[in-house]
C-alpha positions as a printed NumPy array, in Angstrom:
array([[-17.462,  -2.359,  -8.05 ],
       [-13.749,  -1.946,  -7.486],
       [-11.565,  -4.823,  -8.487],
       [ -7.966,  -5.575,  -7.729],
       [ -7.45 ,  -6.264, -11.424],
       [ -7.831,  -2.55 , -12.092],
       [ -4.783,  -1.898,  -9.909],
       [ -2.674,  -5.02 , -10.383],
       [ -1.869,  -6.97 , -13.524],
       [ -2.718, -10.652, -13.853],
       [  0.988, -11.416, -13.876],
       [  1.516,  -9.531, -10.614],
       [ -1.372, -11.347,  -8.963],
       [ -0.127, -14.71 , -10.226],
       [  3.372, -14.012,  -8.898],
       [  1.974, -13.134,  -5.495],
       [ -0.147, -16.261,  -5.254],
       [  2.708, -18.398,  -6.527],
       [  4.863, -17.235,  -3.617],
       [  2.567, -18.715,  -0.976],
       [  0.906, -21.826,  -2.342],
       [  1.895, -24.09 ,   0.532],
       [  0.192, -23.725,   3.902],
       [  2.102, -21.459,   6.266],
       [  4.297, -20.12 ,   3.463],
       [  2.442, -16.799,   3.265],
       [  4.647, -13.834,   4.081],
       [  2.876, -10.543,   3.593],
       [  6.085,  -8.634,   2.804],
       [  7.046, -11.063,   0.053],
       [  3.485, -11.08 ,  -1.222],
       [  3.197,  -7.291,  -1.468],
       [  6.525,  -7.069,  -3.262],
       [  5.538,  -9.83 ,  -5.727],
       [  2.214,  -8.206,  -6.58 ],
       [  3.915,  -4.831,  -6.853],
       [  1.765,  -3.191,  -4.202],
       [  4.734,  -1.567,  -2.522],
       [  5.311,   0.499,  -5.655],
       [  1.712,   1.727,  -5.927],
       [  0.511,   5.159,  -4.843],
       [ -1.075,   5.778,  -1.442],
       [ -4.439,   6.227,  -3.175],
       [ -4.136,   2.828,  -4.803],
       [ -3.196,   1.263,  -1.482],
       [ -6.285,   2.825,   0.093],
       [ -8.35 ,   1.453,  -2.793],
       [ -6.965,  -2.033,  -2.213],
       [ -7.809,  -1.655,   1.453],
       [-11.389,  -0.854,   0.495],
       [-11.63 ,  -4.031,  -1.551],
       [-10.272,  -6.173,   1.29 ],
       [-12.598,  -4.542,   3.801],
       [-15.586,  -6.517,   2.588],
       [-18.074,  -5.372,   5.193],
       [-17.042,  -1.728,   4.737],
       [-16.37 ,  -1.304,   8.444],
       [-13.247,   0.746,   7.835],
       [-11.205,  -2.096,   9.306],
       [ -9.951,  -5.438,   8.114],
       [-10.884,  -8.059,  10.674],
       [ -9.391, -11.491,  11.213],
       [-12.154, -13.189,   9.222],
       [-11.477, -10.929,   6.225],
       [ -7.725, -11.499,   6.499],
       [ -8.26 , -15.239,   6.453],
       [ -9.838, -14.805,   3.008],
       [ -7.163, -12.326,   1.927],
       [ -5.811, -14.409,  -0.986],
       [ -9.308, -15.042,  -2.346],
       [ -9.57 , -11.348,  -3.176],
       [ -6.775, -11.931,  -5.662],
       [ -8.107, -15.205,  -7.059],
       [-11.264, -17.13 ,  -6.243],
       [ -9.327, -20.374,  -6.424],
       [ -6.686, -19.252,  -3.905],
       [ -6.51 , -20.913,  -0.501],
       [ -7.572, -19.388,   2.794],
       [ -4.772, -18.386,   5.141],
       [ -3.989, -20.698,   8.037],
       [ -4.664, -19.475,  11.577],
       [ -0.954, -18.918,  12.14 ],
       [ -0.627, -16.889,   8.935],
       [ -3.733, -14.876,   9.717],
       [ -2.557, -14.041,  13.226],
       [  0.932, -13.043,  12.071],
       [ -0.543, -10.842,   9.331],
       [ -2.985,  -9.286,  11.766],
       [ -0.293,  -8.62 ,  14.364],
       [  1.858,  -6.906,  11.742],
       [ -0.847,  -4.449,  10.739],
       [ -2.698,  -4.007,  14.019],
       [ -0.977,  -0.87 ,  15.26 ],
       [ -3.165,  -0.287,  18.312],
       [ -3.857,  -3.848,  19.445],
       [ -7.607,  -3.792,  18.829],
       [ -7.541,  -7.025,  16.838],
       [ -8.115,  -5.424,  13.443],
       [ -6.236,  -3.425,  10.856],
       [ -7.231,   0.165,  10.156],
       [ -6.235,   1.957,   6.982],
       [ -3.131,   3.45 ,   8.634],
       [ -1.892,   0.033,   9.641],
       [ -2.54 ,  -1.221,   6.154],
       [ -0.481,   1.511,   4.555],
       [  2.329,   0.88 ,   7.029],
       [  2.223,  -2.839,   6.202],
       [  2.556,  -2.286,   2.485],
       [  5.2  ,   0.422,   2.615]])
């Protein structure tokens, strides 16, 4: 079972979650910088994608994005609808309403 803790340190995860505690304060760019994901290798990014893609569909759907922060900490909040939609729009390169692994890599880099 892959875990984000094998890629990110507790401090990195805490910093990311700290940056978006209030509703509608989540900004994926800030978050990825805080958790250090933008400095990870492409393989690690793909691994993170696999963890977020909970149903193993090869895509991250809106429902999975909503629970995005919970992958980092069980006690984290769910994203608001506005946050989820903004996040989805940023990574959905072909407009199919979900993020494929290419979109994910583009988001993080």
